[in-house]
mmCIF file with all atom_site columns, C-alpha atoms in Angstrom:
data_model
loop_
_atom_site.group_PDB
_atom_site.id
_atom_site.type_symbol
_atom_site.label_atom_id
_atom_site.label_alt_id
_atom_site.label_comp_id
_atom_site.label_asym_id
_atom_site.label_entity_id
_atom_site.label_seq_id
_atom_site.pdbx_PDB_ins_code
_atom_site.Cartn_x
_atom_site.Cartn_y
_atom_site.Cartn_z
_atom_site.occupancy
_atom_site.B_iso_or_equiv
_atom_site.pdbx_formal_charge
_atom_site.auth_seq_id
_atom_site.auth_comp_id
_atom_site.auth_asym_id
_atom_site.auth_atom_id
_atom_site.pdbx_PDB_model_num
ATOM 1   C CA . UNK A 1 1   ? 17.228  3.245   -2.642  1.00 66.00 ? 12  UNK A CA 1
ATOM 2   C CA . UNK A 1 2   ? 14.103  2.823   -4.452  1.00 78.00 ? 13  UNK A CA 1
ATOM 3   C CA . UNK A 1 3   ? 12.734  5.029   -7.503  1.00 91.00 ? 14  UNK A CA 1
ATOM 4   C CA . UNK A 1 4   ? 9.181   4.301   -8.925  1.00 96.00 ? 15  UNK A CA 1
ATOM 5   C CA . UNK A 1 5   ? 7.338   6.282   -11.354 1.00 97.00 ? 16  UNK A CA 1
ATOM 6   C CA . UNK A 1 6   ? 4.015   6.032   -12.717 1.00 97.00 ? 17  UNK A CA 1
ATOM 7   C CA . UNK A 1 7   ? 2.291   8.872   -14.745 1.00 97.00 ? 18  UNK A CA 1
ATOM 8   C CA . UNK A 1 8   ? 0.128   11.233  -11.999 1.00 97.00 ? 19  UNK A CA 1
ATOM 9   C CA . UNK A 1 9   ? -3.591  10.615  -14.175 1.00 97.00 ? 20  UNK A CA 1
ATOM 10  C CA . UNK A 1 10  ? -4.708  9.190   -16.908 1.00 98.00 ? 21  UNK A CA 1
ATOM 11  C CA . UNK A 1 11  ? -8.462  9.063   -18.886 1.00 97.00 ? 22  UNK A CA 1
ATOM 12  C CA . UNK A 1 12  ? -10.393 6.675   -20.756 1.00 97.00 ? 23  UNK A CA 1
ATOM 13  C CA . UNK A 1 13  ? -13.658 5.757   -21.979 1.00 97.00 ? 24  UNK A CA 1
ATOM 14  C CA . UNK A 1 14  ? -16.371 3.049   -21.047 1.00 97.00 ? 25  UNK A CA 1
ATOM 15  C CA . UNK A 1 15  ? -15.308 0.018   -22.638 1.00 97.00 ? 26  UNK A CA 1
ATOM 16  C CA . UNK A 1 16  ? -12.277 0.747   -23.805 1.00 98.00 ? 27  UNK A CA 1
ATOM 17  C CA . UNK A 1 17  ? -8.501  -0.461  -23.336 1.00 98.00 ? 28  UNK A CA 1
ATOM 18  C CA . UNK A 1 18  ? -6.100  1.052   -20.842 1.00 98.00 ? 29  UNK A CA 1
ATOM 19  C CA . UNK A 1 19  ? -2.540  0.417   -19.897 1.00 98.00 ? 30  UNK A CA 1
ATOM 20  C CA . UNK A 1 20  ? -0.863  2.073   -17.318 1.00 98.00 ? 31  UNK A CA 1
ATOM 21  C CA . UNK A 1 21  ? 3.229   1.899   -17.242 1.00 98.00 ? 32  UNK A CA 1
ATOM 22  C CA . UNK A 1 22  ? 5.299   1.963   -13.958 1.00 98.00 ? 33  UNK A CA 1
ATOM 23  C CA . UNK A 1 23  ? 8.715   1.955   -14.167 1.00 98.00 ? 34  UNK A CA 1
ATOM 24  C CA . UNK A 1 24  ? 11.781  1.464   -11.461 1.00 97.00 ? 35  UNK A CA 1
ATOM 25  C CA . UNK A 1 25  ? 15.306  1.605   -10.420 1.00 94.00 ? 36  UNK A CA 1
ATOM 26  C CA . UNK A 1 26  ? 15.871  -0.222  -6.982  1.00 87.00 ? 37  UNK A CA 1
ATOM 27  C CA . UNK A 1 27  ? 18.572  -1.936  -5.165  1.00 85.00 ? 38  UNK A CA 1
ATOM 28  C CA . UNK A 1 28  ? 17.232  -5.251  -4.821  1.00 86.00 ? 39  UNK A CA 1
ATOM 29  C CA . UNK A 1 29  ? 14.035  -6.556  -6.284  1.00 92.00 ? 40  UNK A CA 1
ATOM 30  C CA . UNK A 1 30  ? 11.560  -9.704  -5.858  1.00 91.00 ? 41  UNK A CA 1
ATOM 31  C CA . UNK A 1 31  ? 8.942   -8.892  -7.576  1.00 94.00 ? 42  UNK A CA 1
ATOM 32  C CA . UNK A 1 32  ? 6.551   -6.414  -8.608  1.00 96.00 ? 43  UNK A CA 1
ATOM 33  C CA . UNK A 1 33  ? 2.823   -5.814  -7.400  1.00 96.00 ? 44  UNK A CA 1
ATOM 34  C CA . UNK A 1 34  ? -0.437  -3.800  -8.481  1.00 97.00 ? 45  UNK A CA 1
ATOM 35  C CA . UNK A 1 35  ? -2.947  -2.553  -6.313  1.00 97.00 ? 46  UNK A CA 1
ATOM 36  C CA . UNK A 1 36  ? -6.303  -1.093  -6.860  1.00 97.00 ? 47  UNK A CA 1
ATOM 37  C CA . UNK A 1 37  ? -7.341  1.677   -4.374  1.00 96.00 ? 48  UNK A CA 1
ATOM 38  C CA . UNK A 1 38  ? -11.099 3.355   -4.943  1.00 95.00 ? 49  UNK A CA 1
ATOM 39  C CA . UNK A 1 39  ? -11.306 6.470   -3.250  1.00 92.00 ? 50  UNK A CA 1
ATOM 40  C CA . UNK A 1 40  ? -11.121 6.725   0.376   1.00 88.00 ? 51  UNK A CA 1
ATOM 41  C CA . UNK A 1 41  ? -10.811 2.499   0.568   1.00 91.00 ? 52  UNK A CA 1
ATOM 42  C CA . UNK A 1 42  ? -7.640  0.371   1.246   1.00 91.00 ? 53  UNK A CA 1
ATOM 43  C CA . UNK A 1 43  ? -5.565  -0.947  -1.285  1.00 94.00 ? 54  UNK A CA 1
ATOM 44  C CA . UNK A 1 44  ? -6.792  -4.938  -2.628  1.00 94.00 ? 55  UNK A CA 1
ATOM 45  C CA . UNK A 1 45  ? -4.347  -6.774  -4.734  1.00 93.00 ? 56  UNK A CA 1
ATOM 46  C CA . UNK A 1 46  ? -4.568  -6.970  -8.348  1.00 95.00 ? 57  UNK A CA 1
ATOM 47  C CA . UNK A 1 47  ? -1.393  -8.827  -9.561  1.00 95.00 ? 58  UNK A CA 1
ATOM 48  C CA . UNK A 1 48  ? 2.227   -10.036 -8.706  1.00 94.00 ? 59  UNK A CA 1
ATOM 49  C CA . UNK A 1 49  ? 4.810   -10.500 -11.404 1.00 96.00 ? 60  UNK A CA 1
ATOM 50  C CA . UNK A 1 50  ? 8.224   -12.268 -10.571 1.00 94.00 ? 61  UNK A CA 1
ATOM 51  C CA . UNK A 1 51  ? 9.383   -13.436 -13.441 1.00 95.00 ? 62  UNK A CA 1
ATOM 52  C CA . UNK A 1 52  ? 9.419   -11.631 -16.584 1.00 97.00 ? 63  UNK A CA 1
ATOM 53  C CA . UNK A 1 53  ? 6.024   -11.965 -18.755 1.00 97.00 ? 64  UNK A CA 1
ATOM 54  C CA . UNK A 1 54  ? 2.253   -11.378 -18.964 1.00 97.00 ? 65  UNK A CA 1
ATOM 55  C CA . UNK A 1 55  ? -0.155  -12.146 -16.252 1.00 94.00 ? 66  UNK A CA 1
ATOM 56  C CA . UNK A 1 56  ? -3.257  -12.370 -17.067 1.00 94.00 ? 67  UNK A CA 1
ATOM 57  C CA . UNK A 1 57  ? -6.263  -12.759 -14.725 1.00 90.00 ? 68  UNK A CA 1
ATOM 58  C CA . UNK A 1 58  ? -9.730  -11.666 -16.437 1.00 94.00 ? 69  UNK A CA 1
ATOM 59  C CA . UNK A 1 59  ? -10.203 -8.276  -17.406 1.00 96.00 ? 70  UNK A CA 1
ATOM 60  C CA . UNK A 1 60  ? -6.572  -7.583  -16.081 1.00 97.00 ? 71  UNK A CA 1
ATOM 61  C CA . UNK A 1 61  ? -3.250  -8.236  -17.390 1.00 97.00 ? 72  UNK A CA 1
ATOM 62  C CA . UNK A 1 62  ? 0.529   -7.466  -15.880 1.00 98.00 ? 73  UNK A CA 1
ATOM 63  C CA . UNK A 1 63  ? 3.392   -7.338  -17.734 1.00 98.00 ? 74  UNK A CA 1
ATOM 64  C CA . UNK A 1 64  ? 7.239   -7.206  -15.747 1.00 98.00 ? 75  UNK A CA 1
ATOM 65  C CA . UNK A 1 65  ? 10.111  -6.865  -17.669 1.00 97.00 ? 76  UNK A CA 1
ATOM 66  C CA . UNK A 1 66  ? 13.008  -7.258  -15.220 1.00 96.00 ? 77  UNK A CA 1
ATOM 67  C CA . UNK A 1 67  ? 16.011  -5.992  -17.090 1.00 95.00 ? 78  UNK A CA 1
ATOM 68  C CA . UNK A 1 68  ? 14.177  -2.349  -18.117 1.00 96.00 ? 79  UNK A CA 1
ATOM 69  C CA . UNK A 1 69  ? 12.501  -2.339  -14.906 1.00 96.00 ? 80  UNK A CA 1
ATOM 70  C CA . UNK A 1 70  ? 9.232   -1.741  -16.574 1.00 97.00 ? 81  UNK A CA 1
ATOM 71  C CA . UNK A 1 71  ? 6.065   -2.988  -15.549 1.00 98.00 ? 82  UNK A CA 1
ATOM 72  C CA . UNK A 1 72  ? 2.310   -2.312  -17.376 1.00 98.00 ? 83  UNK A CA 1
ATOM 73  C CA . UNK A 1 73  ? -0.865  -2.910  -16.104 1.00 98.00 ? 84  UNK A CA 1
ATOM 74  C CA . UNK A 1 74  ? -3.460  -3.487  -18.771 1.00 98.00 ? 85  UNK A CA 1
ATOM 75  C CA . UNK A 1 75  ? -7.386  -2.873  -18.148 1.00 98.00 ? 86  UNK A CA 1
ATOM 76  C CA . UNK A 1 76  ? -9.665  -4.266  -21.018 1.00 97.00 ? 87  UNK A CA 1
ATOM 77  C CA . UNK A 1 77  ? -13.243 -3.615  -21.341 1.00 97.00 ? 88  UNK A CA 1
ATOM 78  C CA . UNK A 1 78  ? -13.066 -0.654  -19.253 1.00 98.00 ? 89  UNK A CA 1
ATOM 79  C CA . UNK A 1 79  ? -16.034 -0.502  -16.603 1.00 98.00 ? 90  UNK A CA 1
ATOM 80  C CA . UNK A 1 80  ? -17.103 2.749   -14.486 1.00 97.00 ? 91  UNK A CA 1
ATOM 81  C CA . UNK A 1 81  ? -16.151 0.983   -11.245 1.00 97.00 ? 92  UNK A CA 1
ATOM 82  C CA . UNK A 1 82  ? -12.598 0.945   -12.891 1.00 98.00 ? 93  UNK A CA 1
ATOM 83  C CA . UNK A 1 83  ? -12.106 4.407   -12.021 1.00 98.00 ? 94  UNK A CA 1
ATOM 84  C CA . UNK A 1 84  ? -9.612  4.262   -9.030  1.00 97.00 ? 95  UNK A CA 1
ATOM 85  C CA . UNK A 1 85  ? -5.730  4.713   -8.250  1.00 97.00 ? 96  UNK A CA 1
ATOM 86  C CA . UNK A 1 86  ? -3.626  1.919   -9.706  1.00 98.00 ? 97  UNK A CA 1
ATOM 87  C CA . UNK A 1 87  ? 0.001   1.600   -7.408  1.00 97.00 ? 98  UNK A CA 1
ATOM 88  C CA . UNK A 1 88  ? 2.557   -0.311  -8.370  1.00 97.00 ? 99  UNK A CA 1
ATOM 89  C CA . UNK A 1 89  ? 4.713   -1.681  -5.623  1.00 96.00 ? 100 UNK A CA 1
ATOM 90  C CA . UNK A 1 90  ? 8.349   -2.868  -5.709  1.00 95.00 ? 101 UNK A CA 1
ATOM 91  C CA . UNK A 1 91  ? 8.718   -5.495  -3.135  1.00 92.00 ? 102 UNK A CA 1
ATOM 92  C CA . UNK A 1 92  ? 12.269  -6.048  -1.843  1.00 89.00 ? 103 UNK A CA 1
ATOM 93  C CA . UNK A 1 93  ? 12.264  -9.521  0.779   1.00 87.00 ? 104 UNK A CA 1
ATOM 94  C CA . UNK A 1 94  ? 8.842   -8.525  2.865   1.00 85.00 ? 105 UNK A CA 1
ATOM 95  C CA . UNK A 1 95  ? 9.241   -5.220  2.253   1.00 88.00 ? 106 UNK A CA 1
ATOM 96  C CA . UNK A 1 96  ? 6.870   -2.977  -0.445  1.00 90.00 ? 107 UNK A CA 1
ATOM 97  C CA . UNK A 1 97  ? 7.950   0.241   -2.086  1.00 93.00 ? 108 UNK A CA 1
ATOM 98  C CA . UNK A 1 98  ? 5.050   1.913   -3.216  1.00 95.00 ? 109 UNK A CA 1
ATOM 99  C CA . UNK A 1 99  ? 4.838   4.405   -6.372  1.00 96.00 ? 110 UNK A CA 1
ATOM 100 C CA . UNK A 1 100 ? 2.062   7.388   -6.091  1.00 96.00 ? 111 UNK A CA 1
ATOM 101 C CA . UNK A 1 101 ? -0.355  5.620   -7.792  1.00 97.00 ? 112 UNK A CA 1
ATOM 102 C CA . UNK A 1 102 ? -1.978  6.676   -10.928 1.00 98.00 ? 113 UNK A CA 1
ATOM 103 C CA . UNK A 1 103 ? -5.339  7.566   -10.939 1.00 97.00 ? 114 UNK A CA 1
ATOM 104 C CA . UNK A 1 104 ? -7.424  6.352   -13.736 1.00 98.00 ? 115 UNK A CA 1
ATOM 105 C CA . UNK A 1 105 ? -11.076 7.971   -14.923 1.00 98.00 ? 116 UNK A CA 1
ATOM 106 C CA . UNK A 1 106 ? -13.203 6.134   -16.995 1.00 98.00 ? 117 UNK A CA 1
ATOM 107 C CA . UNK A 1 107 ? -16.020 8.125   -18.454 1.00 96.00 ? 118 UNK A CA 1
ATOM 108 C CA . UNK A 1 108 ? -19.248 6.781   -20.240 1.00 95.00 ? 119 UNK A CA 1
ATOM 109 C CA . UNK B 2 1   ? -12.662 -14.151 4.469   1.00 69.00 ? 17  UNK B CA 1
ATOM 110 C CA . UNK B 2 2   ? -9.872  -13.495 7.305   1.00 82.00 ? 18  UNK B CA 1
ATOM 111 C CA . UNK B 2 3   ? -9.322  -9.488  7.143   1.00 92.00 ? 19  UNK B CA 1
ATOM 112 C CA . UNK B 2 4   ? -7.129  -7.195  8.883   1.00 96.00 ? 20  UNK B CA 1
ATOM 113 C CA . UNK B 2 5   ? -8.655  -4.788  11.146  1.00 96.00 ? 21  UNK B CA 1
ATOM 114 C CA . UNK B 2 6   ? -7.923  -1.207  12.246  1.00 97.00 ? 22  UNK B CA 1
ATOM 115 C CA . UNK B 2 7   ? -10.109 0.872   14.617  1.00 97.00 ? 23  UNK B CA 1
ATOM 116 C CA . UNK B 2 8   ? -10.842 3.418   15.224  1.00 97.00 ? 24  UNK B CA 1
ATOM 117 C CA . UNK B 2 9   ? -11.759 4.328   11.224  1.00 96.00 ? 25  UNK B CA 1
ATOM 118 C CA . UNK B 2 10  ? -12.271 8.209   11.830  1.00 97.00 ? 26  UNK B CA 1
ATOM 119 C CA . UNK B 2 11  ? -10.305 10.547  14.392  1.00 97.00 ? 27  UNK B CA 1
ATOM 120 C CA . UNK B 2 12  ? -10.347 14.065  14.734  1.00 98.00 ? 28  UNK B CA 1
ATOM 121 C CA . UNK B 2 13  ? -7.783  15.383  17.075  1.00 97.00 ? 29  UNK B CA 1
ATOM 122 C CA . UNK B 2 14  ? -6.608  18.862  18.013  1.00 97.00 ? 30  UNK B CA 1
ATOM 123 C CA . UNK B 2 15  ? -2.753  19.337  17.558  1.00 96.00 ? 31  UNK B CA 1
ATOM 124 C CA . UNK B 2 16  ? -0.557  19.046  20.730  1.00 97.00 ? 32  UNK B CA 1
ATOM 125 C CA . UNK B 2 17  ? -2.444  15.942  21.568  1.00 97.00 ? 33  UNK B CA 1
ATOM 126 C CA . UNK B 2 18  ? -1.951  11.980  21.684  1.00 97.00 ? 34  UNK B CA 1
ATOM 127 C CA . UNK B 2 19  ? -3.699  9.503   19.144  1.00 98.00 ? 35  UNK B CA 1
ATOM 128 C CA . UNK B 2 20  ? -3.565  5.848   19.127  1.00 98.00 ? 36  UNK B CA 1
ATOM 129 C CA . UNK B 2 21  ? -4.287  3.487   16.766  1.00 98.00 ? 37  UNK B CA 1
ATOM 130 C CA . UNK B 2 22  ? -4.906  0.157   16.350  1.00 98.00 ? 38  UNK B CA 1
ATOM 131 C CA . UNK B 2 23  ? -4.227  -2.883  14.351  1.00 98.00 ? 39  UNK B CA 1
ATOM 132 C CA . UNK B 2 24  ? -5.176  -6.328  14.235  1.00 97.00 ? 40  UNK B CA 1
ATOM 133 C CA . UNK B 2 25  ? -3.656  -8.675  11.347  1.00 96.00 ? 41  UNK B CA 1
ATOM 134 C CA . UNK B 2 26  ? -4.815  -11.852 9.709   1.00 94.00 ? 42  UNK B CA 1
ATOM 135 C CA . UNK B 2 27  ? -4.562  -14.476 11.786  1.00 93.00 ? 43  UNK B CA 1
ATOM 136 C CA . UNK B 2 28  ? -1.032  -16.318 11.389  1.00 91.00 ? 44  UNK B CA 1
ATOM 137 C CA . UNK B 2 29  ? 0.194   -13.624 9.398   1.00 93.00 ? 45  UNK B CA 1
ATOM 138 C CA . UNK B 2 30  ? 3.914   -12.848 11.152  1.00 92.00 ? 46  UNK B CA 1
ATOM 139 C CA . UNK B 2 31  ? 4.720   -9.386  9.616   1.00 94.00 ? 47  UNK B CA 1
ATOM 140 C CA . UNK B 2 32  ? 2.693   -6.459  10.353  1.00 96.00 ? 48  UNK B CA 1
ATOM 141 C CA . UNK B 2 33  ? 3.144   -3.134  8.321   1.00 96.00 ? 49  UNK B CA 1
ATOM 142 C CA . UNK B 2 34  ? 2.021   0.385   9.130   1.00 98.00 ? 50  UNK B CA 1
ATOM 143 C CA . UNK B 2 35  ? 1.723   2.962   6.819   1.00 97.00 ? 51  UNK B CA 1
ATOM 144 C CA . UNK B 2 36  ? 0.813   6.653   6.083   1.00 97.00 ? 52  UNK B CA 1
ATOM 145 C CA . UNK B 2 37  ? -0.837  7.921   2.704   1.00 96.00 ? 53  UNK B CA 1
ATOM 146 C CA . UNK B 2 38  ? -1.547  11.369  2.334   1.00 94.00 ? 54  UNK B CA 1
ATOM 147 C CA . UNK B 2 39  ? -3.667  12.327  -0.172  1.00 90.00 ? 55  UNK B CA 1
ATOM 148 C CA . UNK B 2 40  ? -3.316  11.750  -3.980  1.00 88.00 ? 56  UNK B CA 1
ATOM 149 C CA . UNK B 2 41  ? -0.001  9.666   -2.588  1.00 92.00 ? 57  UNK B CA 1
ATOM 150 C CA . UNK B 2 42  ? 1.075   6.392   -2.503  1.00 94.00 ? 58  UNK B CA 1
ATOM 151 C CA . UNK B 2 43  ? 1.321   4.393   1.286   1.00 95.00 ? 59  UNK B CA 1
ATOM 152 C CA . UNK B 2 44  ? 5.274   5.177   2.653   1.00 95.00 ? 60  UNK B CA 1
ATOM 153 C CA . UNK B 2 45  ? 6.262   2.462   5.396   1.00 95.00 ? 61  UNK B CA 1
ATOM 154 C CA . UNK B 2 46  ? 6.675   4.036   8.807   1.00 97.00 ? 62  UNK B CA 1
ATOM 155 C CA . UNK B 2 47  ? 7.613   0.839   10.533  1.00 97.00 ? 63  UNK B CA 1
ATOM 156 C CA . UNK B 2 48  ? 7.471   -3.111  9.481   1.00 96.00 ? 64  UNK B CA 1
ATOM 157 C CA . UNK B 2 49  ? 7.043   -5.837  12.501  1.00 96.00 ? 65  UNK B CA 1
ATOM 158 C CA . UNK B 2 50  ? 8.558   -9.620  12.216  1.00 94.00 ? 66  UNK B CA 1
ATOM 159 C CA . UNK B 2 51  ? 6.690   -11.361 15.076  1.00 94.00 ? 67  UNK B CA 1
ATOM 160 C CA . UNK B 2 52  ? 7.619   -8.525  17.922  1.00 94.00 ? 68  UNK B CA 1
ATOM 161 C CA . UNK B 2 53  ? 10.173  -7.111  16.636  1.00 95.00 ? 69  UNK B CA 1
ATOM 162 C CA . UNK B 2 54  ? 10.993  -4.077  14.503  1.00 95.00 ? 70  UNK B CA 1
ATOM 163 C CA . UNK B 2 55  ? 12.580  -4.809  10.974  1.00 93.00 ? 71  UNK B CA 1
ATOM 164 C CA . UNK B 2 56  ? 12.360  -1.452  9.470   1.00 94.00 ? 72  UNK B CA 1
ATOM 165 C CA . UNK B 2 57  ? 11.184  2.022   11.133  1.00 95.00 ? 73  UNK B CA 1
ATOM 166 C CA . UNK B 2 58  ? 13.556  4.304   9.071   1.00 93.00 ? 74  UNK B CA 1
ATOM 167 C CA . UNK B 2 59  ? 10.521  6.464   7.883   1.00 93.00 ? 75  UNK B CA 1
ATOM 168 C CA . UNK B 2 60  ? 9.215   6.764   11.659  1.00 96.00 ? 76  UNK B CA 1
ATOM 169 C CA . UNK B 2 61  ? 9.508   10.454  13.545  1.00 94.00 ? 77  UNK B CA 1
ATOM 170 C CA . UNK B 2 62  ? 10.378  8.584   16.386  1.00 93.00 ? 78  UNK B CA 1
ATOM 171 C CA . UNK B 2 63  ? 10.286  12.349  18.060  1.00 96.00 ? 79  UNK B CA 1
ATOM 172 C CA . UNK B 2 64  ? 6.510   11.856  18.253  1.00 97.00 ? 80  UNK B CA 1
ATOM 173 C CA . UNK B 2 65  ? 5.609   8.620   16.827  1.00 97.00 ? 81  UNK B CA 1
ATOM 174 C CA . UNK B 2 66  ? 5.819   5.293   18.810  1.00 97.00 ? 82  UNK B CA 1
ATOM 175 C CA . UNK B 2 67  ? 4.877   1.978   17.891  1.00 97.00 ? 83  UNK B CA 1
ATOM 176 C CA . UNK B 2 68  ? 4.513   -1.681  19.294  1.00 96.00 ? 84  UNK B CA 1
ATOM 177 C CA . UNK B 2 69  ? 3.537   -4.940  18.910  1.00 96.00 ? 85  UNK B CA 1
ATOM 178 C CA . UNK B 2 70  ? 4.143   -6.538  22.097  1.00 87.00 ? 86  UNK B CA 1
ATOM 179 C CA . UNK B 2 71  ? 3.163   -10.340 21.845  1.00 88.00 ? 87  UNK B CA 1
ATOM 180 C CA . UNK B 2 72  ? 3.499   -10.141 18.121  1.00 85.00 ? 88  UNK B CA 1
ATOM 181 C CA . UNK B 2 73  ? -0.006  -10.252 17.061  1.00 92.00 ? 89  UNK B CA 1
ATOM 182 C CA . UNK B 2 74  ? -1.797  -7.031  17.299  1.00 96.00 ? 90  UNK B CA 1
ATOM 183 C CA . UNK B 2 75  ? -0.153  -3.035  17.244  1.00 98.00 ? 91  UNK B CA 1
ATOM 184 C CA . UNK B 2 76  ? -0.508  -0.111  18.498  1.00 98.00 ? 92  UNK B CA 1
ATOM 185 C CA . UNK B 2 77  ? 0.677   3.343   16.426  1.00 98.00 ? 93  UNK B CA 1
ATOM 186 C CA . UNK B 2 78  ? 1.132   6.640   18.418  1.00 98.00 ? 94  UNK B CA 1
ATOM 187 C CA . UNK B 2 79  ? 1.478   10.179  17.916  1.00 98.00 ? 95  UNK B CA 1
ATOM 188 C CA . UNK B 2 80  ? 2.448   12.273  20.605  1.00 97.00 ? 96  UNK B CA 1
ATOM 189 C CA . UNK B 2 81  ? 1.995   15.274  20.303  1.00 97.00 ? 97  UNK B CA 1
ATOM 190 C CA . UNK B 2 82  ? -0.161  15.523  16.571  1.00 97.00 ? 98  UNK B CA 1
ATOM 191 C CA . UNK B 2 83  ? 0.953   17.913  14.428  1.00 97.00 ? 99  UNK B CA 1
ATOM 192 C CA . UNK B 2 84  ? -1.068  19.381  11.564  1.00 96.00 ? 100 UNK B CA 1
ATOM 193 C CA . UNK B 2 85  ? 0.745   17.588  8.688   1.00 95.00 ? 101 UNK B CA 1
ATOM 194 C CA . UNK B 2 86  ? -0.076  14.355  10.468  1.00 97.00 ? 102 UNK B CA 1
ATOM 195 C CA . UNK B 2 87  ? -3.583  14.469  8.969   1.00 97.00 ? 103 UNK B CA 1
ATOM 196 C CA . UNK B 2 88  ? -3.002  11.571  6.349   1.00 97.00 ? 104 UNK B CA 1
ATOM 197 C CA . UNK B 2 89  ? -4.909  8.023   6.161   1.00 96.00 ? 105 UNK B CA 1
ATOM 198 C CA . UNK B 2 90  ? -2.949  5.431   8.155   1.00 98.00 ? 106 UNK B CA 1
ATOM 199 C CA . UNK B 2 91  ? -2.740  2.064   6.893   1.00 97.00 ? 107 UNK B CA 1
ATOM 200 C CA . UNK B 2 92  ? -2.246  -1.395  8.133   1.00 97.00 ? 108 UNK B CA 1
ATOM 201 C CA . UNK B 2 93  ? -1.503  -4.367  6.639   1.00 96.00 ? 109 UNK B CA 1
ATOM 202 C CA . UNK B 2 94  ? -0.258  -8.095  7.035   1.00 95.00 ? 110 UNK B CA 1
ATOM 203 C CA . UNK B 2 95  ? 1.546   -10.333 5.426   1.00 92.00 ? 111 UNK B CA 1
ATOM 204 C CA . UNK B 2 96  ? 3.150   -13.788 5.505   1.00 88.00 ? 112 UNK B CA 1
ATOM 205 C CA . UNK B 2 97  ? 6.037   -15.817 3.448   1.00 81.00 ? 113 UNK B CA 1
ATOM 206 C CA . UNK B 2 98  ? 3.303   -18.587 2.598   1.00 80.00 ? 114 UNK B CA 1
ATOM 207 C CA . UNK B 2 99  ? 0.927   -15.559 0.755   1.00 75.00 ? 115 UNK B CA 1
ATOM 208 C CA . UNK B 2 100 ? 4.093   -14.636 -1.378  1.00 72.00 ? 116 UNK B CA 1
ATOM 209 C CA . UNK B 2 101 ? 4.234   -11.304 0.783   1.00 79.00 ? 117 UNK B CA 1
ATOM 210 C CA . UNK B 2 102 ? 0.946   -9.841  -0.455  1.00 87.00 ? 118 UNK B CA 1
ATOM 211 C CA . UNK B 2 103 ? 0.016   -7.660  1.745   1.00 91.00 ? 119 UNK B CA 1
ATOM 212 C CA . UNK B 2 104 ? -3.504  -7.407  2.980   1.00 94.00 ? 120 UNK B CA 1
ATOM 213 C CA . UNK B 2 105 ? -4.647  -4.002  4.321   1.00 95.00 ? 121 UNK B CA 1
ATOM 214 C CA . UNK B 2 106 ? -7.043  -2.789  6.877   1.00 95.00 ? 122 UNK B CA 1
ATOM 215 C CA . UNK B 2 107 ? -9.568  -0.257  6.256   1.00 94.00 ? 123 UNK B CA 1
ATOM 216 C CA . UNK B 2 108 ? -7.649  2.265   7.545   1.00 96.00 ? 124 UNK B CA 1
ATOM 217 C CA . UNK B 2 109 ? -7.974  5.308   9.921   1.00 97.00 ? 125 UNK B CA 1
ATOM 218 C CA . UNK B 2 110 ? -8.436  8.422   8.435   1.00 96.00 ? 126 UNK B CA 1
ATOM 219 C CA . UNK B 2 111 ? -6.787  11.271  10.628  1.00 97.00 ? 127 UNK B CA 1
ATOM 220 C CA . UNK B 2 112 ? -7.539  14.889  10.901  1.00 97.00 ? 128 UNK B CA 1
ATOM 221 C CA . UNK B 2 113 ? -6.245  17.026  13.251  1.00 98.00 ? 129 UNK B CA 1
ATOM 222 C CA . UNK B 2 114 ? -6.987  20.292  13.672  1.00 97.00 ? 130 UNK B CA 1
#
């Protein structure tokens, strides 16, 4: 089976740095992805980690760390439109196990 | 851009009775994904498609919940008959093995039934 957890909320400030853990325990793993979800919108892909490391794309970074199936998502220069539901995903072959996302509120 | 697409986006339906959805995936994309979020949740996989077939409906009331994807390119969700905790947003997405398995979602269809 699958176990993800990611904490429920967390707050920051305008310009600021954020990083938001997820961790698992699954039966098989490929790979780990982040997706941002504003309210009421799909998910869109922020990052895939395989292997173990830092990602870094712009403002956003992903960390994996395979053998303490711990992941981090970091958000620099925090912006208002920031504010959204970060879930981290698990994927297993084609399959994605989603966490409950953690919703993130940047105020000015 | 190529983007999935789900219609209809709202539906309000009393309980007892039969909603449809639909799905339409990115072009070439060979695995088709539906999902259900309910609020302040994360998207749990009611079934996964591989061309026409099912790979994975584990998660699926298949009491009152149907789905297909007949010629392996579009799909069709059902509920029959809607119950009141089936108000939820219900996703659909695509994938393929050349994208790495990132999975592209649809705008979704937000449910309410009432």
């Amino acid at each position: 089976g699958q176990n993800i957890d990611q904490p429920t909320e967390m707050t920051a400030t305008e310009g600021a740095i954020v990083q938001i853990n997820c961790t698992y325990q699954t039966s098989g793993f490929n790979g780990l992805f982040w997706y941002q979800q504003h309210a009421g919108e799909a998910p869109t892909f922020l990052s895939y980690n395989v292997l173990d490391g830092l990602e870094e794309k712009g403002r956003f970074s992903s960390f994996l760390s395979r053998s303490k199936g711990y992941s981090y998502l970091l958000l620099k220069e925090l912006q208002m439109k920031d504010s959204a539901s970060y879930l981290c995903a698990v994927r297993r072959y084609s399959t994605l196990t989603f966490g409950k996302g953690t919703m993130l509120l940047v105020s000015p | 851009e190529a983007e999935v697409a789900q219609s209809p986006r709202y539906k309000i339906t009393e309980k007892s009775q039969a909603v449809a959805f639909w799905c339409d995936p990115i072009s070439g994309h060979a695995t088709l994904y539906w999902y259900r979020q309910i609020l302040g949740q994360g998207p749990e996989l009611l079934v996964q498609f591989q061309d026409e077939s099912v790979v994975d409906d584990s998660q699926l009331p298949k009491d009152r919940f149907s789905a297909e994807r007949l010629k392996g390119v579009d799909s069709t969700l059902k509920i029959q008959p809607a119950e009141l905790g089936d108000s939820a947003m219900y996703l659909c997405a695509s994938s393929s093995r050349t994208s790495g398995y990132e999975q592209y979602f649809g705008p979704g269809t937000r449910l309410t039934v009432t």
